[in-house]
Coordinates of C-alpha atoms and ligand atoms in Angstrom, one line a residue:
M1 CA -22.7 25.4 27.9
H2 CA -26.2 24.2 27.3
Q3 CA -25.9 23.8 23.6
A4 CA -23.0 21.5 23.6
N5 CA -24.3 19.0 21.1
L6 CA -21.2 17.5 19.4
Y7 CA -23.0 17.5 16.1
S8 CA -23.4 21.3 16.2
A9 CA -19.6 21.7 16.7
L10 CA -18.9 19.3 13.8
R11 CA -21.5 21.0 11.6
A12 CA -20.0 24.4 12.3
A13 CA -16.7 23.2 10.7
F14 CA -18.3 22.1 7.4
P15 CA -17.1 24.3 4.5
A16 CA -19.2 27.2 3.4
D17 CA -19.8 25.5 0.1
L18 CA -21.8 22.4 1.1
Q19 CA -21.7 21.0 -2.4
K20 CA -18.0 20.2 -2.1
T21 CA -17.1 16.5 -1.6
A22 CA -17.1 15.4 2.0
V23 CA -16.6 11.7 1.4
E24 CA -15.4 9.8 -1.6
A25 CA -16.5 6.2 -0.9
I26 CA -14.7 3.5 -2.7
E27 CA -17.2 0.9 -3.8
P28 CA -16.4 -2.8 -3.9
D29 CA -16.0 -2.6 -7.7
G30 CA -13.4 0.1 -7.3
Q31 CA -15.7 2.9 -8.5
S32 CA -16.1 6.0 -6.4
L33 CA -19.3 7.4 -5.0
Y34 CA -19.2 11.0 -3.9
Y35 CA -21.1 12.4 -0.9
S36 CA -21.2 16.2 -0.4
W37 CA -21.3 18.0 2.9
A38 CA -25.0 18.7 2.1
D39 CA -25.5 15.0 1.8
L40 CA -24.1 14.4 5.3
E41 CA -26.2 17.2 6.7
H42 CA -29.5 16.2 5.0
G43 CA -29.0 12.4 5.2
S44 CA -28.4 12.6 8.9
A45 CA -31.4 15.0 9.2
R46 CA -33.7 12.5 7.7
M47 CA -32.6 9.8 10.0
A48 CA -32.8 12.1 13.0
N49 CA -36.4 13.0 12.0
L50 CA -37.1 9.3 11.8
L51 CA -35.8 8.8 15.3
A52 CA -37.8 11.8 16.5
S53 CA -40.9 10.3 15.0
L54 CA -40.6 7.3 17.3
N55 CA -41.1 9.5 20.4
L56 CA -38.3 7.8 22.3
P57 CA -37.4 8.9 25.8
E58 CA -34.4 11.3 25.9
G59 CA -31.0 9.5 25.8
S60 CA -32.4 6.3 24.3
R61 CA -29.7 3.9 23.1
I62 CA -29.5 3.3 19.4
A63 CA -27.6 0.0 19.0
V64 CA -26.0 -0.5 15.6
Q65 CA -24.4 -3.6 14.3
V66 CA -23.8 -3.0 10.6
E67 CA -21.0 -3.2 8.1
K68 CA -19.1 0.1 7.5
S69 CA -20.8 2.5 5.2
V70 CA -21.2 6.3 4.8
E71 CA -24.9 5.8 5.7
A72 CA -23.8 4.1 9.0
M73 CA -21.7 7.2 9.7
M74 CA -24.8 9.4 9.0
L75 CA -26.7 7.2 11.5
Y76 CA -24.1 8.1 14.1
L77 CA -24.5 11.8 13.3
A78 CA -28.3 11.4 13.3
T79 CA -28.1 9.9 16.8
L80 CA -25.9 12.8 18.1
R81 CA -28.2 15.4 16.6
S82 CA -31.3 13.8 18.0
G83 CA -29.9 13.7 21.5
H84 CA -29.8 9.9 21.7
V85 CA -26.9 7.6 22.6
F86 CA -25.0 5.8 19.9
L87 CA -24.0 2.2 20.6
P88 CA -21.8 0.7 17.9
L89 CA -21.3 -3.0 18.0
N90 CA -18.6 -5.1 16.3
T91 CA -19.9 -6.9 13.3
A92 CA -18.2 -10.0 14.4
Y93 CA -20.5 -10.4 17.4
Q94 CA -22.7 -13.5 17.3
S95 CA -26.0 -14.3 19.1
A96 CA -24.7 -14.9 22.6
E97 CA -22.8 -11.6 22.5
M98 CA -25.7 -9.6 21.0
E99 CA -28.0 -11.0 23.6
Y100 CA -25.6 -9.7 26.3
F101 CA -25.3 -6.2 24.8
I102 CA -29.0 -5.9 24.1
T103 CA -30.0 -7.1 27.6
N104 CA -27.4 -4.9 29.2
A105 CA -27.9 -1.7 27.2
E106 CA -31.7 -2.0 26.7
P107 CA -31.6 0.0 23.4
A108 CA -34.8 1.5 22.1
V109 CA -33.7 0.9 18.5
V110 CA -31.5 -1.8 17.0
V111 CA -30.1 -1.4 13.4
C112 CA -28.6 -4.5 11.9
A113 CA -27.4 -5.9 8.6
P114 CA -30.2 -7.1 6.3
G115 CA -28.8 -10.6 6.4
C116 CA -28.9 -10.7 10.2
F117 CA -32.4 -9.4 10.6
G118 CA -33.9 -12.8 11.5
W119 CA -31.8 -13.6 14.5
V120 CA -31.0 -10.1 15.7
S121 CA -34.7 -9.0 15.6
K122 CA -35.6 -12.2 17.5
I123 CA -33.2 -11.3 20.3
A124 CA -34.3 -7.7 20.2
F125 CA -38.0 -8.2 20.3
T126 CA -37.7 -10.8 23.0
R127 CA -35.9 -8.2 25.1
G128 CA -38.5 -5.5 24.5
V129 CA -36.7 -3.4 21.9
G130 CA -39.4 -1.4 20.1
H131 CA -37.8 -0.9 16.7
V132 CA -35.5 -3.0 14.5
Y133 CA -34.3 -1.6 11.2
T134 CA -31.8 -2.9 8.6
L135 CA -29.0 -1.1 6.9
G136 CA -27.0 -2.7 4.1
T137 CA -23.7 -1.7 2.6
D138 CA -25.3 -1.0 -0.8
R139 CA -27.6 1.8 0.5
T140 CA -30.5 -0.6 1.1
G141 CA -32.5 -1.5 4.1
T142 CA -35.6 -0.4 6.1
L143 CA -33.7 2.4 7.9
L144 CA -33.1 4.2 4.6
D145 CA -36.6 3.3 3.3
R146 CA -38.2 4.9 6.4
A147 CA -35.9 7.8 6.6
A148 CA -36.7 8.7 3.0
H149 CA -40.2 9.7 4.1
H150 CA -38.9 12.3 6.5
S151 CA -37.8 15.9 6.0
D152 CA -34.1 16.6 5.3
E153 CA -34.3 19.7 7.6
H154 CA -33.7 19.0 11.3
Q155 CA -33.2 21.2 14.4
V156 CA -30.3 19.8 16.4
V157 CA -31.4 18.8 19.9
A158 CA -29.7 20.8 22.6
R159 CA -27.4 18.8 24.8
K160 CA -25.3 19.7 27.8
A161 CA -21.6 18.8 27.8
D162 CA -22.1 15.9 30.3
D163 CA -25.1 14.4 28.4
L164 CA -24.3 11.0 27.0
A165 CA -23.4 10.7 23.3
A166 CA -22.2 7.1 23.0
I167 CA -21.6 3.9 24.8
L168 CA -18.6 1.9 23.7
Y169 CA -18.4 -1.6 24.9
T170 CA -14.7 -2.5 25.5
S171 CA -13.9 -5.4 23.3
G172 CA -13.3 -7.6 26.4
T173 CA -9.7 -8.6 25.6
T174 CA -9.2 -8.7 29.4
G175 CA -12.6 -9.7 30.7
R176 CA -16.4 -9.3 30.3
S177 CA -17.3 -6.3 28.1
K178 CA -18.3 -3.1 29.9
G179 CA -20.1 -0.2 28.4
A180 CA -18.0 3.0 28.6
M181 CA -20.3 6.0 28.8
L182 CA -18.9 8.9 26.8
S183 CA -20.5 12.4 26.9
H184 CA -20.7 15.1 24.2
G185 CA -18.2 17.0 26.2
N186 CA -15.8 14.1 26.5
L187 CA -15.8 13.6 22.7
L188 CA -15.7 17.2 21.7
S189 CA -12.9 18.2 24.1
N190 CA -10.7 15.4 22.7
A191 CA -11.5 16.1 19.1
A192 CA -10.9 19.8 19.4
M193 CA -7.5 19.2 21.2
L194 CA -6.3 16.7 18.6
K195 CA -7.2 19.2 15.8
V196 CA -4.6 21.5 17.3
Y197 CA -2.0 18.9 18.5
W198 CA -1.9 17.0 15.2
D199 CA -1.8 20.3 13.3
W200 CA -4.8 19.6 11.0
Q201 CA -4.4 21.7 7.9
A202 CA -7.0 23.4 5.6
D203 CA -6.1 21.1 2.7
D204 CA -5.9 17.9 4.6
V205 CA -7.6 14.8 3.2
L206 CA -8.0 11.7 5.4
I207 CA -7.9 8.1 4.2
H208 CA -10.4 6.3 6.4
A209 CA -9.9 2.6 6.3
L210 CA -10.7 1.6 9.9
P211 CA -13.8 0.0 11.2
I212 CA -16.3 2.4 12.7
F213 CA -17.5 0.5 15.7
H214 CA -14.4 1.4 17.7
V215 CA -12.9 4.6 19.2
H216 CA -10.1 4.8 16.6
G217 CA -12.2 4.8 13.4
L218 CA -15.4 6.3 14.8
F219 CA -14.1 9.1 17.0
V220 CA -10.4 9.9 16.3
A221 CA -10.7 9.6 12.5
I222 CA -14.2 10.8 11.8
H223 CA -14.2 13.6 14.3
G224 CA -10.8 14.6 13.1
A225 CA -11.9 15.0 9.5
L226 CA -15.3 16.5 10.1
L227 CA -14.1 19.0 12.7
N228 CA -11.6 20.3 10.2
G229 CA -14.0 20.3 7.3
S230 CA -11.7 17.9 5.6
P231 CA -12.8 15.3 3.0
M232 CA -12.3 11.6 3.5
I233 CA -11.4 8.9 1.1
W234 CA -13.5 6.1 2.6
F235 CA -12.7 2.4 2.3
A236 CA -15.2 -0.1 3.7
K237 CA -12.4 -2.6 4.2
F238 CA -8.7 -2.1 4.3
E239 CA -7.0 -3.3 1.1
P240 CA -3.3 -2.4 1.2
E241 CA -2.9 -1.9 -2.6
A242 CA -6.1 0.2 -3.0
V243 CA -5.3 2.3 0.0
M244 CA -1.6 2.9 -1.0
A245 CA -2.8 3.9 -4.5
R246 CA -4.6 6.8 -2.9
F247 CA -1.7 8.2 -0.9
K248 CA -1.2 10.6 -3.8
D249 CA -4.6 12.2 -3.2
A250 CA -4.5 12.3 0.6
T251 CA -2.5 13.7 3.5
V252 CA -3.5 11.9 6.7
F253 CA -3.7 8.1 7.3
M254 CA -4.7 6.5 10.6
G255 CA -4.1 2.8 11.2
V256 CA -3.5 0.1 13.7
P257 CA 0.0 -1.5 13.5
T258 CA -1.2 -4.5 11.5
L259 CA -2.3 -2.2 8.6
Y260 CA 1.3 -0.8 8.4
V261 CA 2.7 -4.3 8.5
R262 CA 0.5 -5.3 5.6
M263 CA 1.5 -2.2 3.5
L264 CA 5.1 -2.8 4.2
A265 CA 4.7 -6.3 2.7
D266 CA 4.0 -4.7 -0.6
A267 CA 7.3 -4.1 -2.5
R268 CA 5.8 -1.1 -4.3
L269 CA 5.6 1.0 -1.1
D270 CA 8.3 3.7 -1.4
R271 CA 9.0 7.4 -0.9
D272 CA 7.4 8.5 -4.1
M273 CA 4.2 6.7 -3.3
A274 CA 4.0 8.5 0.1
A275 CA 5.3 11.8 -1.0
H276 CA 2.0 13.6 -0.9
M277 CA 1.2 12.4 2.7
R278 CA 1.6 14.7 5.7
L279 CA 0.9 12.4 8.7
F280 CA 0.7 8.7 9.5
V281 CA -0.9 7.9 12.9
S282 CA -0.8 4.6 14.6
G283 CA -2.5 3.3 17.7
S284 CA -4.9 0.9 19.4
A285 CA -2.1 -1.7 19.9
P286 CA 1.6 -1.4 20.4
M287 CA 3.7 -0.9 17.2
L288 CA 6.8 -2.9 16.9
I289 CA 10.0 -0.8 16.7
E290 CA 10.9 -2.8 13.5
T291 CA 7.7 -1.6 11.8
F292 CA 8.3 2.0 12.9
R293 CA 11.8 1.9 11.5
A294 CA 10.9 0.1 8.3
W295 CA 8.2 2.6 7.6
K296 CA 10.7 5.5 8.0
T297 CA 13.2 3.8 5.7
R298 CA 10.7 2.9 3.0
T299 CA 8.6 6.1 3.0
G300 CA 10.7 8.7 4.7
H301 CA 7.8 9.3 7.1
T302 CA 8.0 9.0 10.9
I303 CA 4.8 7.4 12.2
L304 CA 3.2 9.3 15.0
E305 CA 2.2 6.8 17.7
R306 CA -0.5 7.7 20.2
Y307 CA -2.3 5.9 23.0
G308 CA -5.9 5.9 24.2
M309 CA -8.8 3.7 25.1
S310 CA -12.6 3.4 24.9
E311 CA -13.0 4.9 28.3
T312 CA -11.0 8.1 27.6
T313 CA -10.5 8.5 23.9
M314 CA -6.9 9.8 23.3
L315 CA -4.5 10.2 26.2
T316 CA -1.0 10.6 24.9
S317 CA 0.7 11.3 21.6
N318 CA 4.1 11.7 20.1
P319 CA 4.5 15.3 18.9
C320 CA 3.3 16.4 15.5
K321 CA 5.3 19.7 15.8
P322 CA 7.6 21.0 18.5
D323 CA 5.8 20.8 21.9
V324 CA 6.6 23.8 24.0
R325 CA 5.6 22.0 27.2
Y326 CA 8.5 19.6 26.6
G327 CA 11.3 21.9 25.6
N328 CA 10.0 22.2 22.0
E329 CA 10.7 18.5 21.6
A330 CA 9.5 17.4 18.2
E331 CA 10.9 13.9 17.9
R332 CA 8.5 11.0 17.3
R333 CA 10.1 8.2 19.2
G334 CA 9.3 4.6 18.2
G335 CA 8.3 2.3 21.0
T336 CA 6.8 5.2 23.0
V337 CA 3.4 6.7 23.0
G338 CA 4.6 10.3 23.5
F339 CA 3.5 13.0 25.8
P340 CA 0.2 13.6 27.7
L341 CA -2.1 15.4 25.4
P342 CA -2.7 19.1 26.4
G343 CA -5.4 19.2 29.1
V344 CA -5.1 15.5 29.9
G345 CA -3.4 14.4 33.2
V346 CA -1.3 11.2 32.9
R347 CA 0.6 9.9 35.9
V348 CA 2.4 6.7 37.0
H349 CA 1.7 5.5 40.5
G350 CA 2.9 2.4 42.3
D351 CA 0.6 -0.3 43.7
D352 CA 0.8 1.6 47.0
G353 CA -0.8 4.7 45.4
K354 CA 2.4 6.7 45.6
P355 CA 3.8 8.6 42.6
L356 CA 6.8 7.0 40.9
A357 CA 9.9 8.7 39.6
A358 CA 10.9 9.0 35.9
G359 CA 11.8 5.7 34.5
E360 CA 10.0 3.6 37.1
I361 CA 7.3 1.2 36.0
G362 CA 3.9 1.5 37.5
N363 CA 0.1 2.0 36.9
I364 CA -0.9 4.6 34.4
E365 CA -3.7 6.8 35.8
V366 CA -5.4 9.6 33.9
Q367 CA -7.7 12.6 34.4
G368 CA -9.2 15.2 32.1
P369 CA -12.3 16.4 30.3
N370 CA -12.0 13.4 28.0
V371 CA -12.4 10.8 30.8
F372 CA -15.7 8.9 30.6
A373 CA -18.6 9.2 33.0
G374 CA -18.4 5.5 34.1
Y375 CA -19.5 2.1 33.0
W376 CA -23.1 1.7 32.0
R377 CA -25.1 0.4 35.0
M378 CA -22.0 -0.8 36.8
P379 CA -21.5 1.8 39.6
E380 CA -19.4 -0.5 41.7
K381 CA -17.1 -1.4 38.8
T382 CA -16.8 2.3 38.0
A383 CA -15.9 3.2 41.6
E384 CA -13.3 0.5 41.6
E385 CA -11.6 1.9 38.5
F386 CA -11.1 5.4 40.0
T387 CA -8.5 6.3 42.6
H388 CA -9.6 8.2 45.8
D389 CA -8.5 11.4 44.3
G390 CA -10.5 10.9 41.1
W391 CA -8.0 9.5 38.6
F392 CA -9.1 6.7 36.2
K393 CA -7.0 3.6 36.5
T394 CA -6.3 2.7 32.9
G395 CA -5.1 -0.9 33.7
D396 CA -2.0 -0.2 31.6
V397 CA 1.4 -0.5 33.1
G398 CA 4.1 1.8 31.9
M399 CA 6.6 4.6 32.7
Q400 CA 7.4 8.2 31.8
D401 CA 11.1 8.9 31.0
A402 CA 13.0 12.0 32.0
R403 CA 12.2 13.7 28.7
G404 CA 8.5 13.2 29.3
Y405 CA 7.8 10.3 26.9
F406 CA 5.4 7.5 28.0
T407 CA 6.0 3.9 27.3
I408 CA 3.4 1.2 27.8
V409 CA 4.9 -2.1 29.0
G410 CA 1.7 -4.1 29.3
R411 CA -1.6 -4.3 31.0
S412 CA -1.9 -4.9 34.7
K413 CA -4.1 -8.0 33.9
D414 CA -1.3 -9.3 31.7
L415 CA 1.4 -8.7 34.2
I416 CA 3.0 -12.0 35.3
I417 CA 4.0 -12.4 38.9
S418 CA 6.5 -15.3 38.9
G419 CA 7.9 -16.4 42.3
G420 CA 7.0 -13.0 43.6
Y421 CA 8.8 -11.1 40.8
N422 CA 7.0 -8.9 38.3
V423 CA 7.5 -9.9 34.7
Y424 CA 6.4 -7.3 32.1
P425 CA 5.4 -9.1 28.9
A426 CA 6.4 -6.2 26.7
E427 CA 10.0 -6.3 27.9
V428 CA 10.4 -10.0 27.3
E429 CA 8.6 -9.9 24.0
A430 CA 11.0 -7.1 22.8
F431 CA 14.0 -9.4 23.6
I432 CA 12.4 -12.3 21.8
N433 CA 11.5 -10.2 18.7
D434 CA 15.1 -9.2 18.4
L435 CA 16.3 -12.8 18.0
A436 CA 17.1 -14.0 14.5
G437 CA 14.2 -15.5 12.6
V438 CA 11.5 -14.1 14.9
D439 CA 8.7 -12.1 13.5
E440 CA 6.6 -11.4 16.6
S441 CA 5.8 -13.0 19.9
A442 CA 3.4 -12.9 22.9
L443 CA 4.2 -13.8 26.5
V444 CA 1.4 -15.0 28.7
G445 CA 1.3 -16.1 32.3
V446 CA -0.1 -19.5 33.3
P447 CA -0.5 -21.1 36.7
H448 CA 2.5 -23.0 38.1
P449 CA 2.7 -25.1 41.3
D450 CA 6.0 -23.6 42.5
F451 CA 6.2 -20.1 41.1
G452 CA 2.5 -19.3 41.3
E453 CA 2.7 -18.2 37.7
V454 CA 5.2 -18.5 34.9
G455 CA 5.6 -17.1 31.4
V456 CA 4.8 -19.1 28.2
A457 CA 6.1 -17.6 25.0
V458 CA 4.3 -18.0 21.7
I459 CA 6.4 -17.1 18.7
V460 CA 5.7 -16.4 15.1
P461 CA 8.8 -17.0 12.8
R462 CA 9.6 -14.8 9.9
K463 CA 8.5 -16.1 6.5
G464 CA 10.7 -19.0 5.6
A465 CA 12.7 -18.9 8.9
Q466 CA 13.2 -22.1 11.0
V467 CA 12.9 -21.2 14.7
D468 CA 13.5 -23.7 17.5
G469 CA 11.6 -22.9 20.7
Q470 CA 14.3 -24.5 22.9
K471 CA 17.1 -22.5 21.3
I472 CA 15.1 -19.3 21.9
L473 CA 14.8 -20.1 25.6
E474 CA 18.5 -20.8 25.7
S475 CA 19.4 -17.5 24.1
L476 CA 17.1 -15.6 26.4
K477 CA 18.8 -17.2 29.5
T478 CA 22.0 -15.4 28.5
R479 CA 20.2 -12.0 28.2
L480 CA 17.5 -11.9 30.9
A481 CA 17.2 -12.6 34.6
N482 CA 16.1 -16.1 35.1
F483 CA 12.7 -15.2 36.5
K484 CA 11.9 -13.4 33.3
V485 CA 12.8 -16.3 31.0
P486 CA 9.6 -18.1 29.8
K487 CA 9.4 -21.7 31.0
R488 CA 8.1 -22.9 27.6
C489 CA 8.1 -21.6 24.1
Y490 CA 5.8 -22.5 21.3
V491 CA 6.2 -21.7 17.6
V492 CA 2.9 -21.0 15.8
D493 CA 1.9 -19.6 12.4
S494 CA 0.1 -16.5 13.7
L495 CA -1.1 -14.9 17.0
P496 CA -4.9 -14.6 17.6
R497 CA -5.9 -11.0 17.1
N498 CA -9.1 -9.1 17.3
T499 CA -10.3 -6.7 14.5
M500 CA -8.3 -3.8 16.0
G501 CA -5.1 -5.9 15.7
K502 CA -4.8 -6.5 19.5
V503 CA -3.3 -9.9 20.4
Q504 CA -6.0 -11.8 22.4
K505 CA -3.9 -12.9 25.3
K506 CA -6.9 -14.3 27.1
L507 CA -7.2 -16.9 24.3
L508 CA -3.6 -17.8 24.6
R509 CA -3.8 -18.0 28.4
D510 CA -6.8 -20.3 28.1
Q511 CA -4.9 -22.5 25.6
Y512 CA -1.8 -23.0 27.8
Q513 CA -3.6 -22.9 31.2
K514 CA -2.9 -26.5 32.0
E515 CA 0.7 -26.6 30.9
F516 CA 2.1 -27.1 34.4
S517 CA -0.8 -28.7 36.3
Ligands
LIG1 N1 -0.2 2.9 21.1 C1 -0.5 2.0 21.9 N2 0.5 1.2 22.5 C2 0.2 0.2 23.3 N3 -1.0 -0.1 23.7 C3 -2.0 0.6 23.2 C4 -1.8 1.7 22.3 N4 -3.0 2.2 22.0 C5 -3.9 1.5 22.7 N5 -3.4 0.6 23.4 C6 -4.0 -0.5 24.3 O1 -5.4 -0.6 24.0 C7 -6.1 -0.4 25.2 C8 -7.5 0.3 24.9 O2 -8.2 -0.5 24.0 P1 -9.7 -0.6 24.0 O3 -10.3 0.5 24.8 O4 -10.2 -0.9 22.7 O5 -10.0 -1.9 24.9 P2 -9.8 -3.4 24.5 O6 -8.4 -3.8 24.7 O7 -10.3 -3.6 23.2 O8 -10.8 -4.1 25.6 P3 -10.5 -4.4 27.1 O9 -10.3 -3.1 27.8 O10 -11.8 -5.1 27.5 O11 -9.4 -5.3 27.2 C9 -5.3 0.5 26.1 O12 -5.7 0.4 27.4 C10 -3.9 -0.1 25.8 O13 -3.7 -1.3 26.5

């Protein structure tokens, strides 16, 4: 299909009455600001016309490092409709990181927060970027000033399904950031399939409280709502109390596990509060089974956990309704990431490249219309990450059980090989988390003169609990094979996490690197 611009597909799903509310944005003072569907269409048209006026080459990168706002979402839509490539950047990135991304991606336009214009524009102009605009959270900045002079009518630029729509830099929890190139076809196929698999309803209302520089908030959440013509209640930042207060007006919530943990910490969370909700989705990082169970007990809702990544968008999901492919199975099972999504191939292979049987742990490999076109300007790296028969190696280690459910047990880079034996961090962490007084834990591998590598456990105690690292190790010795038992155990206040709630194991590994040298 020549006209495969993702924006056209989203636009086609807007309700007939464009004056209806598309986004209710909750301002910092708690007041609501309402954006209609017409506002999204016209606001993004103005920005698309501004981009068109710059006469950029087709497929130019538009790098965006701004705080979350509805206008920032419009800029994403404007980039799609003008046929350019959206490049969202985490607002936490500092100058060394921005220098890397700008040098690597060579954007034609950079949009940054007004307060960052000084240093960002310096980097950008030195690297030959032609245009630097600002966009503030309070609807200020040169981007909006300039866009205001442009027409609010814009003809969507035709794109083919394999034309690039976005580049998402992986956050680099396992190494240097790589730009995953996602096409209009990748994004649309995934969004259209999730609309069906998650059973989006005509009266759904999404609470959007995730950042929009990442696959979860930008693609899964925004595409989900727009492709269903569903309004969003939009929070620039996640505040448990404010978000929970709106459960009564919404039906769908998407979060990373830490958001659920924070809501559970509020004693007011109960069945009544969540009665109007239809679906709670979790992903981006593994959800502890305790969190899954506690949510069910407190709210009556079974969280739907799904699994995906920047390179592929969504891959597997627990069922939302009975899945005919798996004997009409409808159970959402905690600790698993569910079934392969329709149209997505997910398989488990051993290091020798051979398929593994149900229950055997190996490398998760995937294939489908959602799988990215490769890493930006890294053809060798891209080639390395695909198997000979064209499947993408996710770098995740896991298994599929006899009923078809997938479980992730870790990432291949986090796998610890101790004295020749494989230690899967997720397995050991699950045992540690079950011990009295433990809230959560992380197991990392560090160099060891005899074993090559050994596990070091880092443990966060429950509030008020006294936990002794030595005692933890002793209890593990009675439950686990010796090669799996960590050699040291440290008790800390919290684990280092990135903004998506992922534990940054690289930082922990660096910290304990010299333990045995
Ligand atoms: N439900 C889930 N359970 C367990 N892990 C998950 C789940 N959802 C996502 N993940 C993990 O997140 C990864 C994808 O995250 P993302 O694409 O943001 O990369 P990253 O971790 O931020 O960066 P990098 O790939 O550089 O480490 C998956 O490969 C998987 O390890």
